[in-house]
Coordinates of C-alpha atoms and ligand atoms in Angstrom, one line a residue:
X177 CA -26.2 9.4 -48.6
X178 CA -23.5 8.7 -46.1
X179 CA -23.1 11.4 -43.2
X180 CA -20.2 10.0 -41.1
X181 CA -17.7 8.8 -43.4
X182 CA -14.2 7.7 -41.4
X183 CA -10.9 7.1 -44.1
X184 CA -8.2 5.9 -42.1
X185 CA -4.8 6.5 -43.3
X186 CA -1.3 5.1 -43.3
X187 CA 0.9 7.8 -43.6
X188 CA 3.9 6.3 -43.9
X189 CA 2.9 5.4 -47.6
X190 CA 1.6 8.1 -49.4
X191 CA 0.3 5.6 -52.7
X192 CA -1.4 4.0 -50.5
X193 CA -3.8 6.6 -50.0
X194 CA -4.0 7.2 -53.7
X195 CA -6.0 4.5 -54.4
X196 CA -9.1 6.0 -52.0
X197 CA -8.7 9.2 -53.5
X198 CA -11.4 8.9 -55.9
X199 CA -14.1 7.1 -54.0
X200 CA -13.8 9.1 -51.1
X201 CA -14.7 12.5 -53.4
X202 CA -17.8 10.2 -54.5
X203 CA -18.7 9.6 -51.6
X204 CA -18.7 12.7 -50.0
X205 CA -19.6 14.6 -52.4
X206 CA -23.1 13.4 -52.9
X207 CA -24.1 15.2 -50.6
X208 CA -22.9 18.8 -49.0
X209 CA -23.2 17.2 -45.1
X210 CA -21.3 14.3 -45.2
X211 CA -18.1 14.8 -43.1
X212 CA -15.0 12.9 -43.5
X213 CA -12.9 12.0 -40.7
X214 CA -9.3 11.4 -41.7
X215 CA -7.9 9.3 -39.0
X216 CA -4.1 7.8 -39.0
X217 CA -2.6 5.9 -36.3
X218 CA 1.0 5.5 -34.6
X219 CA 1.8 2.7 -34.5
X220 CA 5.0 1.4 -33.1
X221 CA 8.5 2.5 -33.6
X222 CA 8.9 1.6 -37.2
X223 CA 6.5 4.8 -37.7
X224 CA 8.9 7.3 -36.2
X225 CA 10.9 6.5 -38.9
X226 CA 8.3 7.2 -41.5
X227 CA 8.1 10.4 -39.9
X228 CA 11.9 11.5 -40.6
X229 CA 12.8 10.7 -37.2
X230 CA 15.6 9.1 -35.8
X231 CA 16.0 5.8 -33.4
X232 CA 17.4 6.9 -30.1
X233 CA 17.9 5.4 -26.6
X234 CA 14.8 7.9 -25.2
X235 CA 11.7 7.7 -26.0
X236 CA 10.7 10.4 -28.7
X237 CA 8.3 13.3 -27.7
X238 CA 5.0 12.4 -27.9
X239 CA 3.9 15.4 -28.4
X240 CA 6.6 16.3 -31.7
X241 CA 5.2 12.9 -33.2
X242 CA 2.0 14.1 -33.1
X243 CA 2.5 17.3 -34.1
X244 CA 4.5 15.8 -37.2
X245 CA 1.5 13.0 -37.9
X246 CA -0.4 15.8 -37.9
X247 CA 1.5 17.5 -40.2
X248 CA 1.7 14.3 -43.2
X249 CA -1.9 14.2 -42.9
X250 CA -2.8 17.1 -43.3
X251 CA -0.6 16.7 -46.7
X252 CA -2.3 14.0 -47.9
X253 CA -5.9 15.5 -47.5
X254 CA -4.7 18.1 -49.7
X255 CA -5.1 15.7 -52.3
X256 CA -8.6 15.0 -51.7
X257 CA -11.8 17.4 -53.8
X258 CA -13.6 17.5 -50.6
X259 CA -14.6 21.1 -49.0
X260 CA -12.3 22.3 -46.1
X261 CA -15.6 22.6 -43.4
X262 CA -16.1 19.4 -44.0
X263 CA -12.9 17.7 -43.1
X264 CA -11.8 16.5 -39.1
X265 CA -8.5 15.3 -38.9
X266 CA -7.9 12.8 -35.7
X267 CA -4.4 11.4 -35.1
X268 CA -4.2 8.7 -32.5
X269 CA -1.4 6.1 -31.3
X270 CA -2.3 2.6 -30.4
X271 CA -3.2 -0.5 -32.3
X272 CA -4.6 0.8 -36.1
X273 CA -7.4 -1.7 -36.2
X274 CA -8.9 -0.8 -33.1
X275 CA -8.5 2.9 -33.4
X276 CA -10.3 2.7 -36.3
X277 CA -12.9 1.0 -34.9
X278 CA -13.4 2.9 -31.7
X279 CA -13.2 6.3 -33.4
X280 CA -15.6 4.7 -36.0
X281 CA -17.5 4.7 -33.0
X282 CA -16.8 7.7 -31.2
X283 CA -17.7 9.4 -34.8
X284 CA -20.6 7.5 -34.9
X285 CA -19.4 6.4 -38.7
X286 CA -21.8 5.4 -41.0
X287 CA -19.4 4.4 -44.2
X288 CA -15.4 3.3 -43.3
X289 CA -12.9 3.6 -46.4
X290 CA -10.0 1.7 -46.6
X291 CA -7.7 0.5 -49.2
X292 CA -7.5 -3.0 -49.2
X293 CA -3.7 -3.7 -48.9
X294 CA -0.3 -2.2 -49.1
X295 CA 0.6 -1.7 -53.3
X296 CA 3.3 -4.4 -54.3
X297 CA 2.8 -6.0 -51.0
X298 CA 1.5 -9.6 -51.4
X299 CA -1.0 -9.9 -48.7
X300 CA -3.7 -12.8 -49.8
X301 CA -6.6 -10.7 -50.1
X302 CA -7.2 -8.1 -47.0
X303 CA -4.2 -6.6 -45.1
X304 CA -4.3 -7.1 -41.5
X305 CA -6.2 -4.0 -40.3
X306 CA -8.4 -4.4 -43.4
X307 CA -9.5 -7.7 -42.2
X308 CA -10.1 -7.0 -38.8
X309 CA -12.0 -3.3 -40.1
X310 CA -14.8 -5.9 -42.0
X311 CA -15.2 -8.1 -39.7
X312 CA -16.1 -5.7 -37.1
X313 CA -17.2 -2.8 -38.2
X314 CA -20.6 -2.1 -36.7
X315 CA -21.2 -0.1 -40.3
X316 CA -20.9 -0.1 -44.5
X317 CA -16.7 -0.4 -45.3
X318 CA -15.8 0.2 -48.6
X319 CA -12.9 -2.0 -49.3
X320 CA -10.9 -0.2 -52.4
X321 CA -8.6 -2.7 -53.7
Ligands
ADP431 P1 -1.1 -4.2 -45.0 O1 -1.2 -5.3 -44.0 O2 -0.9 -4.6 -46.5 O3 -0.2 -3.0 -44.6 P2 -3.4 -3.0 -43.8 O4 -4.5 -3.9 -43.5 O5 -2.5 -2.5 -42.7 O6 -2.6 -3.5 -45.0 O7 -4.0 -1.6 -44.4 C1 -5.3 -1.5 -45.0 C2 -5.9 -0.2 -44.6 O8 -5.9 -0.1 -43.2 C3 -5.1 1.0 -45.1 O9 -5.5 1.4 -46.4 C4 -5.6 2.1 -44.2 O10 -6.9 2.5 -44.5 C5 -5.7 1.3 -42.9 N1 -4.5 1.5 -42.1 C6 -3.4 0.7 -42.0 N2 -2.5 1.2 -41.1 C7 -3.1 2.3 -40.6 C8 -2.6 3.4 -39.7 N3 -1.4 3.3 -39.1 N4 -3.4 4.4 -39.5 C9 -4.7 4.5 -40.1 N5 -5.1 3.6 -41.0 C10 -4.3 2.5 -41.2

């Protein structure tokens, strides 16, 4: 049914991502040509930390963080029932809620999957990038909560 289907990830927590798990093998598994597009963001310094790596008067190497973004997603979509040829993996830095939206975009997406909050965080009802993911998604977002 869907084509395009984008699943942005944080990879700073891995349960997060546990709660898509199973939608996103429904999903794409309805059909043998939907792609999925695992996308994570870099945020901010906090997420060099996530990664293992230490604060330090210079800026860190772009190109290492990357490299080791790269590396925990690739991790995570191990987790995931979903046929290697039909897996892209995109890692970009920026703001996560529009990343996701321009690569959903760029991808031309035609389902978004996103959990709907951080476990054992109390957010009221969407997290922040959630919210803004609804509201202006130009396609179908399946909000796992
Ligand atoms: P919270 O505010 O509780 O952390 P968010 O709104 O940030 O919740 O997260 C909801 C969803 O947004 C996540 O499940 C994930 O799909 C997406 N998301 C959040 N941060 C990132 C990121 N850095 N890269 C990619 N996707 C992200």
């Amino acid at each position: 049914m869907y084509h395009s289907i984008l699943v942005p990830v944080d990879i700073s927590d891995p349960e997060f991502t546990q709660q898509v798990i199973a939608h996103v093998e429904a999903q794409a598994n309805i059909t043998d040509v939907a792609h999925v597009h695992f996308l994570t963001v870099i945020p901010t310094f906090p997420y060099y930390a996530s990664l293992g790596l230490a604060y330090s008067g210079e800026a860190p190497d772009q190109e290492q963080i990357k490299n080791e973004a790269l590396s925990k997603l690739s991790e995570l979509i191990d987790k995931f029932d979903i046929p290697a040829d039909r897996i892209k993996k995109h890692v970009a830095s920026g703001s996560p809620k529009d990343e996701i939206l321009r690569i959903a975009d760029s991808i031309r997406a035609d389902l978004i999957i996103i959990a709907s909050h951080r476990p054992g965080i109390m957010t009221y009802l969407l997290g922040s990038n959630a919210a803004a993911v609804v509201r202006h998604a130009k396609c179908s977002v399946l909000v796992v909560r």
